[in-house]
Coordinates of C-alpha atoms in Angstrom, one line a residue:
X1 CA 3.1 21.3 39.4
X2 CA 5.9 18.8 38.9
X3 CA 8.5 19.2 36.2
X4 CA 11.2 17.3 34.4
X5 CA 13.3 16.9 37.5
X6 CA 10.9 18.3 40.1
X7 CA 10.3 21.8 41.5
X8 CA 12.0 22.4 44.8
X9 CA 13.6 25.2 46.6
X10 CA 17.1 26.6 46.5
X11 CA 17.5 27.5 50.1
X12 CA 13.9 27.6 51.2
X13 CA 12.3 30.5 53.0
X14 CA 8.5 31.0 53.1
X15 CA 6.0 32.0 56.0
X16 CA 2.9 33.3 58.2
X17 CA 0.2 32.8 61.1
X18 CA -2.8 34.3 63.3
X19 CA -2.5 36.1 66.6
X20 CA -4.0 37.0 70.0
X21 CA -4.5 40.7 70.9
X22 CA -3.1 41.3 74.3
X23 CA -2.3 44.6 76.2
X24 CA -2.4 47.8 74.3
X25 CA -4.2 47.4 71.0
X26 CA -2.5 49.3 68.2
X27 CA -3.9 50.6 64.9
X28 CA -4.5 47.9 62.3
X29 CA -3.2 48.3 58.8
X30 CA -5.4 48.7 55.8
X31 CA -7.3 45.7 54.5
X32 CA -5.2 43.3 56.5
X33 CA -7.4 44.1 59.5
X34 CA -7.2 43.3 63.2
X35 CA -5.2 40.1 62.8
X36 CA -1.9 42.1 62.8
X37 CA -0.6 44.5 65.4
X38 CA 2.5 46.7 65.6
X39 CA 5.6 45.5 67.5
X40 CA 5.4 46.4 71.1
X41 CA 8.0 46.0 73.9
X42 CA 8.0 42.6 75.6
X43 CA 6.8 42.2 79.1
X44 CA 9.4 39.8 80.3
X45 CA 9.4 36.1 80.7
X46 CA 6.0 34.6 81.5
X47 CA 4.6 31.1 81.1
X48 CA 3.6 30.2 77.6
X49 CA -0.1 30.3 76.8
X50 CA -1.4 28.4 73.8
X51 CA -3.6 30.3 71.4
X52 CA -7.1 29.3 70.6
X53 CA -9.4 29.9 67.6
X54 CA -13.2 30.0 67.6
X55 CA -13.8 29.4 63.8
X56 CA -13.4 25.6 63.2
X57 CA -13.6 24.4 59.6
X58 CA -17.1 23.9 58.4
X59 CA -18.5 20.5 57.6
X60 CA -16.2 18.4 59.8
X61 CA -17.3 16.3 62.7
X62 CA -16.6 17.7 66.1
X63 CA -14.3 14.8 66.9
X64 CA -11.8 16.3 64.4
X65 CA -12.3 20.0 65.4
X66 CA -13.3 21.0 68.9
X67 CA -12.8 17.5 70.1
X68 CA -9.2 17.2 68.8
X69 CA -6.1 18.6 70.4
X70 CA -2.5 18.5 69.2
X71 CA -0.5 16.5 71.7
X72 CA 3.0 17.9 71.2
X73 CA 5.9 15.9 72.4
X74 CA 9.6 15.3 71.7
X75 CA 10.4 14.2 68.1
X76 CA 12.1 10.9 67.5
X77 CA 12.8 11.4 63.9
X78 CA 14.7 12.9 62.1
X79 CA 17.7 12.9 64.4
X80 CA 18.2 16.6 63.8
X81 CA 14.8 17.2 65.4
X82 CA 15.4 15.4 68.7
X83 CA 16.3 18.5 70.5
X84 CA 14.5 21.9 70.4
X85 CA 11.5 20.6 68.3
X86 CA 8.1 19.2 69.1
X87 CA 6.2 16.7 67.0
X88 CA 2.5 15.9 66.9
X89 CA -0.1 14.0 64.7
X90 CA -3.3 15.6 63.3
X91 CA -6.2 13.4 62.3
X92 CA -8.0 14.5 59.1
X93 CA -10.5 12.8 56.8
X94 CA -9.0 10.8 54.0
X95 CA -11.9 12.0 51.8
X96 CA -13.4 15.4 52.7
X97 CA -16.5 14.4 50.8
X98 CA -17.0 11.8 53.5
X99 CA -15.8 13.6 56.6
X100 CA -17.2 11.0 58.9
X101 CA -15.3 8.2 57.2
X102 CA -11.7 7.0 57.4
X103 CA -9.2 9.3 58.9
X104 CA -5.4 9.6 58.3
X105 CA -2.6 11.0 60.4
X106 CA -0.7 14.1 59.3
X107 CA 2.8 14.4 60.8
X108 CA 3.6 17.9 62.2
X109 CA 6.7 19.5 63.6
X110 CA 7.1 22.7 65.6
X111 CA 9.8 25.0 66.8
X112 CA 8.3 27.2 69.5
X113 CA 8.5 31.0 69.4
X114 CA 11.1 32.6 71.7
X115 CA 9.4 35.9 72.2
X116 CA 6.9 36.8 75.0
X117 CA 3.3 35.8 74.8
X118 CA 1.9 39.2 74.1
X119 CA 4.1 39.6 71.0
X120 CA 3.5 36.2 69.5
X121 CA 1.4 36.4 66.3
X122 CA 0.7 32.7 66.0
X123 CA 2.1 29.8 63.9
X124 CA 3.9 30.3 60.6
X125 CA 3.3 27.1 58.5
X126 CA 6.1 26.4 56.1
X127 CA 6.2 24.3 52.9
X128 CA 9.6 23.8 51.3
X129 CA 8.5 22.8 47.8
X130 CA 8.5 19.7 45.8
X131 CA 5.9 18.3 45.6
X132 CA 7.3 15.5 47.7
X133 CA 9.5 17.3 50.2
X134 CA 9.1 16.4 53.9
X135 CA 8.4 19.3 56.1
X136 CA 9.3 17.2 59.2
X137 CA 12.8 16.8 57.9
X138 CA 12.8 20.2 56.2
X139 CA 12.2 22.4 59.2
X140 CA 15.4 21.4 61.1
X141 CA 17.3 21.5 57.8
X142 CA 16.3 25.0 56.8
X143 CA 15.5 26.4 60.3
X144 CA 18.4 29.0 60.2
X145 CA 16.7 30.7 57.3
X146 CA 13.6 31.5 59.3
X147 CA 15.0 31.8 62.8
X148 CA 14.7 35.6 62.9
X149 CA 10.9 35.2 62.7
X150 CA 10.9 33.0 65.8
X151 CA 10.5 36.0 68.1
X152 CA 6.9 36.4 66.7
X153 CA 5.9 33.0 65.4
X154 CA 6.0 29.3 66.2
X155 CA 7.6 27.8 63.1
X156 CA 5.5 24.8 62.0
X157 CA 5.8 22.4 59.1
X158 CA 4.4 19.0 58.2
X159 CA 4.6 16.1 55.8
X160 CA 1.9 16.6 53.1
X161 CA -0.3 13.7 52.0
X162 CA 1.7 11.0 50.3
X163 CA 5.0 12.3 51.8
X164 CA 7.3 10.9 54.5
X165 CA 5.2 9.9 57.6
X166 CA 1.8 11.0 56.2
X167 CA 0.2 8.1 54.2
X168 CA 3.4 7.7 52.2
X169 CA 2.9 6.7 48.6
X170 CA 4.7 3.4 47.7
X171 CA 5.6 2.9 44.1
X172 CA 8.6 0.5 44.5
X173 CA 9.0 -3.2 44.0
X174 CA 7.2 -4.0 47.2
X175 CA 5.0 -2.3 49.7
X176 CA 8.0 -1.4 51.8
X177 CA 10.1 -0.1 49.0
X178 CA 10.3 3.7 48.8
X179 CA 11.7 3.7 45.3
X180 CA 9.8 4.4 42.1
X181 CA 9.0 1.6 39.6
X182 CA 6.2 3.3 37.7
X183 CA 2.4 3.8 37.6
X184 CA 1.6 0.1 37.9
X185 CA 3.6 -0.2 41.1
X186 CA 1.9 2.9 42.5
X187 CA -1.5 1.4 41.8
X188 CA -0.6 -1.9 43.3
X189 CA 0.8 -0.6 46.6
X190 CA -1.0 2.7 47.1
X191 CA -4.0 2.6 44.8
X192 CA -6.5 3.3 47.7
X193 CA -4.6 6.5 48.5
X194 CA -3.8 8.0 45.1
X195 CA -7.1 9.8 44.6
X196 CA -6.7 11.7 47.9
X197 CA -3.2 13.2 47.9
X198 CA -3.6 16.1 45.5
X199 CA -2.9 19.7 46.4
X200 CA -6.6 20.6 47.0
X201 CA -6.8 17.8 49.7
X202 CA -3.7 19.1 51.4
X203 CA -5.0 22.6 51.3
X204 CA -8.1 21.4 53.3
X205 CA -5.7 19.8 55.8
X206 CA -4.1 23.3 56.2
X207 CA -7.5 24.7 57.2
X208 CA -7.9 22.2 60.0
X209 CA -4.3 22.7 61.0
X210 CA -4.8 26.4 61.2
X211 CA -7.7 25.9 63.7
X212 CA -5.9 23.3 65.8
X213 CA -2.8 25.6 66.0
X214 CA -5.1 28.2 67.5
X215 CA -5.0 30.7 64.7
X216 CA -8.1 32.6 63.4
X217 CA -6.3 33.0 60.1
X218 CA -3.6 31.0 58.4
X219 CA 0.0 32.4 58.3
X220 CA 1.9 30.5 55.7
X221 CA 5.2 30.7 53.8
X222 CA 5.4 28.5 50.7
X223 CA 8.3 28.0 48.4
X224 CA 8.1 26.9 44.7
X225 CA 5.5 24.1 44.7
X226 CA 4.5 25.4 48.1
X227 CA 3.2 28.5 46.3
X228 CA 0.6 26.4 44.5
X229 CA -0.5 24.9 47.8
X230 CA -0.8 28.3 49.5
X231 CA -2.7 29.8 46.5
X232 CA -5.1 26.9 46.4
X233 CA -5.7 27.4 50.2
X234 CA -6.4 31.1 49.6
X235 CA -8.9 30.2 46.8
X236 CA -10.7 27.8 49.1
X237 CA -10.7 29.9 52.3
X238 CA -10.2 33.6 51.3
X239 CA -11.7 34.9 54.6
X240 CA -9.1 32.8 56.6
X241 CA -6.0 34.2 54.9
X242 CA -3.6 35.8 57.3
X243 CA -0.1 36.5 56.0
X244 CA 0.7 34.4 53.0
X245 CA 4.1 34.6 51.4
X246 CA 4.5 32.8 48.0
X247 CA 8.2 32.7 47.1
X248 CA 9.6 31.5 43.7
X249 CA 6.1 31.1 42.5
X250 CA 4.8 28.5 40.0
X251 CA 2.7 29.8 37.2
X252 CA -1.0 29.0 37.8
X253 CA -1.9 29.8 34.2
X254 CA 0.2 27.1 32.7
X255 CA -0.6 23.4 32.5
X256 CA 2.0 20.7 33.2
X257 CA 3.2 20.6 29.5
X258 CA 3.5 24.4 29.2
X259 CA 5.2 24.6 32.6
X260 CA 8.0 22.2 31.4
X261 CA 8.7 24.2 28.3
X262 CA 8.9 27.4 30.2
X263 CA 11.2 25.9 32.8
X264 CA 13.7 24.4 30.3
X265 CA 13.9 27.8 28.6
X266 CA 14.6 29.5 31.9
X267 CA 17.3 27.0 33.0
X268 CA 19.0 27.3 29.6
X269 CA 19.0 31.1 29.9
X270 CA 20.5 30.9 33.4
X271 CA 23.2 28.6 32.0
X272 CA 23.9 31.1 29.2
X273 CA 24.4 33.8 31.8
X274 CA 26.7 31.5 33.8
X275 CA 28.7 30.7 30.6
X276 CA 29.1 34.5 29.8
X277 CA 30.3 35.1 33.3
X278 CA 32.7 32.1 33.1
X279 CA 34.2 33.5 30.0
X280 CA 34.8 36.9 31.5
X281 CA 35.8 36.1 35.0
X282 CA 36.9 32.5 35.5
X283 CA 40.3 31.2 34.4
X284 CA 40.4 28.6 33.0
X285 CA 36.7 28.5 32.0
X286 CA 35.6 24.9 31.3
X287 CA 32.7 26.1 29.0
X288 CA 34.9 28.1 26.6
X289 CA 34.2 31.4 24.9
X290 CA 30.6 32.3 25.5
X291 CA 27.2 30.6 25.5
X292 CA 27.4 29.1 22.0
X293 CA 30.7 27.4 22.7
X294 CA 29.5 26.3 26.1
X295 CA 26.5 24.5 24.4
X296 CA 28.8 22.7 22.0
X297 CA 31.2 21.6 24.8
X298 CA 28.2 20.4 26.9
X299 CA 26.9 18.5 24.0
X300 CA 30.2 16.7 23.5
X301 CA 30.4 16.0 27.3
X302 CA 26.9 14.7 27.4
X303 CA 27.6 12.3 24.4
X304 CA 30.7 11.1 26.2
X305 CA 28.8 10.4 29.4
X306 CA 26.0 8.7 27.5
X307 CA 28.6 6.2 26.1
X308 CA 30.6 5.9 29.3
X309 CA 29.3 7.5 32.6
X310 CA 31.9 9.0 34.8
X311 CA 32.6 7.7 38.3
X312 CA 31.1 9.9 41.0
X313 CA 32.1 8.0 44.1
X314 CA 30.4 5.4 46.3
X315 CA 29.8 3.2 43.4
X316 CA 27.7 5.9 41.6
X317 CA 28.2 6.8 38.0
X318 CA 27.2 10.2 36.4
X319 CA 25.5 9.9 33.0
X320 CA 24.2 12.5 30.6
X321 CA 20.9 13.1 32.3
X322 CA 22.7 13.4 35.7
X323 CA 24.9 16.0 34.2
X324 CA 21.9 18.2 33.2
X325 CA 20.2 17.8 36.6
X326 CA 23.4 18.5 38.5
X327 CA 24.2 21.6 36.6
X328 CA 20.6 22.9 37.1
X329 CA 21.0 22.3 40.8
X330 CA 24.1 24.6 40.8
X331 CA 22.2 27.2 38.8
X332 CA 19.5 27.1 41.5
X333 CA 22.1 28.5 43.9
X334 CA 22.4 31.7 41.9
X335 CA 25.8 33.4 41.5
X336 CA 27.0 31.5 44.6
X337 CA 26.9 28.4 42.6
X338 CA 28.8 29.7 39.5
X339 CA 32.4 29.3 40.7
X340 CA 31.8 25.8 42.3
X341 CA 30.1 24.8 39.1
X342 CA 33.1 25.8 37.0
X343 CA 35.4 23.9 39.2
X344 CA 33.1 20.8 39.1
X345 CA 32.9 20.9 35.3
X346 CA 36.6 21.3 35.0
X347 CA 37.1 18.1 37.1
X348 CA 34.7 16.2 35.0
X349 CA 35.9 17.4 31.6
X350 CA 39.7 17.2 32.3
X351 CA 39.9 14.3 34.7
X352 CA 36.6 12.3 34.2
X353 CA 35.9 12.9 37.9
X354 CA 32.2 13.2 38.5
X355 CA 32.5 13.5 42.3
X356 CA 32.5 17.3 42.7
X357 CA 29.5 17.8 40.3
X358 CA 27.5 15.0 41.9
X359 CA 28.4 15.8 45.5
X360 CA 27.9 19.5 45.1
X361 CA 24.5 19.1 43.5
X362 CA 23.4 16.8 46.3
X363 CA 24.7 18.9 49.2
X364 CA 23.6 22.3 48.0
X365 CA 21.1 21.8 45.2
X366 CA 17.3 21.7 45.2
X367 CA 15.7 20.6 48.5
X368 CA 13.6 17.9 46.9
X369 CA 16.6 16.2 45.4
X370 CA 18.7 16.4 48.6
X371 CA 16.9 13.1 49.5
X372 CA 17.9 10.9 52.4
X373 CA 18.1 7.1 51.9
X374 CA 14.7 5.6 52.3
X375 CA 12.6 8.7 51.5
X376 CA 9.8 8.4 49.0
X377 CA 10.1 11.9 47.4
X378 CA 10.3 10.6 43.8
X379 CA 7.1 8.5 44.2
X380 CA 5.3 11.3 46.1
X381 CA 6.3 13.9 43.5
X382 CA 4.9 11.8 40.7
X383 CA 1.7 10.9 42.5
X384 CA 0.9 14.4 43.6
X385 CA 1.7 15.9 40.2
X386 CA -0.6 13.4 38.5
X387 CA -3.3 13.8 41.1
X388 CA -3.3 17.6 40.3
X389 CA -3.0 17.5 36.5
X390 CA -5.8 16.3 34.4
X391 CA -3.7 16.1 31.2
X392 CA -3.6 12.6 29.8
X393 CA -2.3 12.9 26.3
X394 CA -1.8 9.9 24.0
X395 CA 1.7 8.7 23.2
X396 CA 1.9 10.6 19.9
X397 CA 1.2 13.9 21.7
X398 CA 3.7 13.0 24.4
X399 CA 6.4 12.5 21.8
X400 CA 5.5 15.9 20.3
X401 CA 5.8 17.5 23.7
X402 CA 9.1 15.9 24.3
X403 CA 10.4 17.2 21.0
X404 CA 9.3 20.7 21.9
X405 CA 11.3 20.5 25.2
X406 CA 14.4 19.2 23.4
X407 CA 14.3 22.0 20.9
X408 CA 13.9 24.6 23.7
X409 CA 17.3 23.9 25.3
X410 CA 20.5 22.6 23.8
X411 CA 22.0 21.7 27.2
X412 CA 19.0 20.5 29.2
X413 CA 16.3 19.6 26.7
X414 CA 17.1 15.9 26.2
X415 CA 17.2 15.2 29.9
X416 CA 14.2 17.3 30.9
X417 CA 12.0 16.0 28.1
X418 CA 11.4 12.7 29.9
X419 CA 9.2 14.6 32.3
X420 CA 6.4 14.7 29.7
X421 CA 5.8 11.0 30.3
X422 CA 5.4 11.4 34.1
X423 CA 1.6 10.7 34.2
X424 CA 1.4 8.4 31.2
X425 CA -0.8 5.4 32.0
X426 CA -1.6 6.8 35.5
X427 CA -4.4 4.8 37.0
X428 CA -6.5 7.8 38.2
X429 CA -7.8 11.0 36.6
X430 CA -6.2 14.3 37.7
X431 CA -8.2 17.2 39.1
X432 CA -7.6 20.1 36.7
X433 CA -5.3 21.3 33.9
X434 CA -4.4 24.4 36.0
X435 CA -5.1 25.2 39.7
X436 CA -7.9 27.5 40.8
X437 CA -6.2 30.4 42.8
X438 CA -8.5 33.4 42.5
X439 CA -9.0 34.6 46.1
X440 CA -11.3 37.6 46.0
X441 CA -11.8 39.1 49.4
X442 CA -8.6 37.7 50.9
X443 CA -6.1 39.8 52.8
X444 CA -3.1 40.8 50.6
X445 CA -0.8 37.9 49.6
X446 CA 2.8 38.7 49.0
X447 CA 4.2 37.0 45.8
X448 CA 8.0 37.1 45.5
X449 CA 9.7 36.4 42.1
X450 CA 13.3 36.5 41.0
X451 CA 14.0 37.7 37.5
X452 CA 16.7 35.1 37.0
X453 CA 15.0 32.1 38.5
X454 CA 15.9 29.0 36.5
X455 CA 13.3 26.6 38.0
X456 CA 10.1 28.7 38.4
X457 CA 10.5 31.5 35.8
X458 CA 9.7 35.1 36.9
X459 CA 6.7 35.2 34.6
X460 CA 5.0 32.7 36.9
X461 CA 5.2 35.2 39.9
X462 CA 3.7 37.9 37.7
X463 CA 0.9 35.6 36.6
X464 CA 0.3 34.4 40.2
X465 CA -0.1 37.9 41.6
X466 CA -2.6 38.7 38.9
X467 CA -4.5 35.5 39.2
X468 CA -5.0 35.9 42.9
X469 CA -7.2 38.9 42.2
X470 CA -7.2 42.7 42.3
X471 CA -6.1 43.9 45.8
X472 CA -5.0 40.4 46.8
X473 CA -1.8 39.5 44.9
X474 CA 1.1 41.9 45.6
X475 CA 4.2 41.3 43.5
X476 CA 7.7 41.9 44.9
X477 CA 10.4 41.6 42.2
X478 CA 14.0 40.6 43.0
X479 CA 16.7 41.1 40.4
X480 CA 18.4 37.9 41.4
X481 CA 19.8 34.8 39.9
X482 CA 18.8 31.5 41.4
X483 CA 15.7 29.7 42.6
X484 CA 14.4 31.7 45.5
X485 CA 15.6 35.0 47.0
X486 CA 14.7 34.7 50.7
X487 CA 16.8 35.2 52.8
X488 CA 19.7 35.7 50.4
X489 CA 18.6 39.1 49.2
X490 CA 18.5 41.6 52.1
X491 CA 15.8 43.8 50.5
X492 CA 13.5 40.8 50.0
X493 CA 14.2 39.6 53.5
X494 CA 13.4 43.0 55.1
X495 CA 10.2 43.4 53.0
X496 CA 8.9 39.9 53.7
X497 CA 9.7 40.1 57.4
X498 CA 8.0 43.4 57.7
X499 CA 4.9 42.0 56.0
X500 CA 4.8 39.0 58.3
X501 CA 5.3 41.1 61.4
X502 CA 3.0 44.0 60.6
X503 CA 0.9 43.2 57.5
X504 CA 2.4 46.0 55.5
X505 CA 2.9 45.1 51.9
X506 CA 5.4 46.9 49.6
X507 CA 4.4 49.6 47.3
X508 CA 3.2 48.4 43.8
X509 CA 6.1 47.9 41.5
X510 CA 8.7 47.5 44.2
X511 CA 11.9 46.0 42.9
X512 CA 14.8 44.7 45.1
X513 CA 18.2 45.0 43.5
X514 CA 20.5 42.0 43.4
X515 CA 23.0 40.0 41.4
X516 CA 21.2 40.9 38.1
X517 CA 21.1 44.7 38.8

């Protein structure tokens, strides 16, 4: 589920978990069943009790299930997690077809629930997008967005396979280099791991994680690429679905090539809306009079940067491709990014100063590009995407796909078109053209889509809700700009939080008003 510059999350927010029934049992709600109970008054401070589950994953040795316990202790990394967080390691099979074979360590992080034991639902496992985003770094970074749910859930995240501290993929110049030097380097340094880091493998890790966290059902909040992971889990383990929130959903009906065309059209449409707003509301407007003039000015600017990149501070230069990616990061922020984007473009156009555009995109853009030095997110994104996608077109077909993307967007097409070559000459076959996500029999899954999302177009959320199956996928529409709507949109936040606390889904066709209303 990768794309030309990678699918991430605007300001992530995605959630759910399983619970223990204590005290007065209240009426359960519809098909969600007995795994949810209504809010009840707390009973005061009592020692914490860990939850336990009695439904271990099938087919795994007892050493990994009933014989394994998560030993939580203080985190040593990242520095932001050294207080208030616990870390642990979970052992899982490298190859689930050989469950008694080699194991690997999956890095976990947790922020404990603050509410009383008898109101705690379980653990809410969070995935912040990517692929390639570290959950161990992401939970402290995005904690404030999910903090209101801490009264009912432990907040848990993890480094998926290939990412961060979990068998990190190495594709650099050496085995210690976290950079990306191409498919040959991946094969040389991580060839033994590459067949086992796709989304379906990580979904199986989630199932063991659910059990070891003590939850009968998985409660999960996935953003952007995290929606693919959550949906694949629901397909594999429909009877173990608790509350699943899929926010800013990818489109499970599109293959990698189709996805990139849809995305570049969506980001171009978002830029056109920004340009129209800039003309009407911002003085001076660096993009001129309307979307057509904006496209012409951006083309001239890109040509200028192609010939002579602009200084962006710290020895970094901003070229034409950087321009497209940075602008798309601002657009991911929704209307909050429009005024800063106009200011940053003015500095670049009028003063050849690339610092505001580059710094602003890094500080507030997509989570998967807010990378820290030494992280392997680029290599992991490529490796996971290519493990998932079975598309291996020849070079002639790749060039045709690149031309389609260039034609789809005057501003972003040239830069984004390079994404079609991502898996060219990849040393291993991918799993499928599109993921399997039908989850018949699962509890209702809440799919949230923004009508102005420039990274995962709204049509993807509609298709995801439908593909999950009748009575399973429940679509919540937000009339919002930007990539992701939780917790920025109050209506979305209230609806999602109610679902996670009670299991109640919104009525069919529910629309939350927002910046596009």
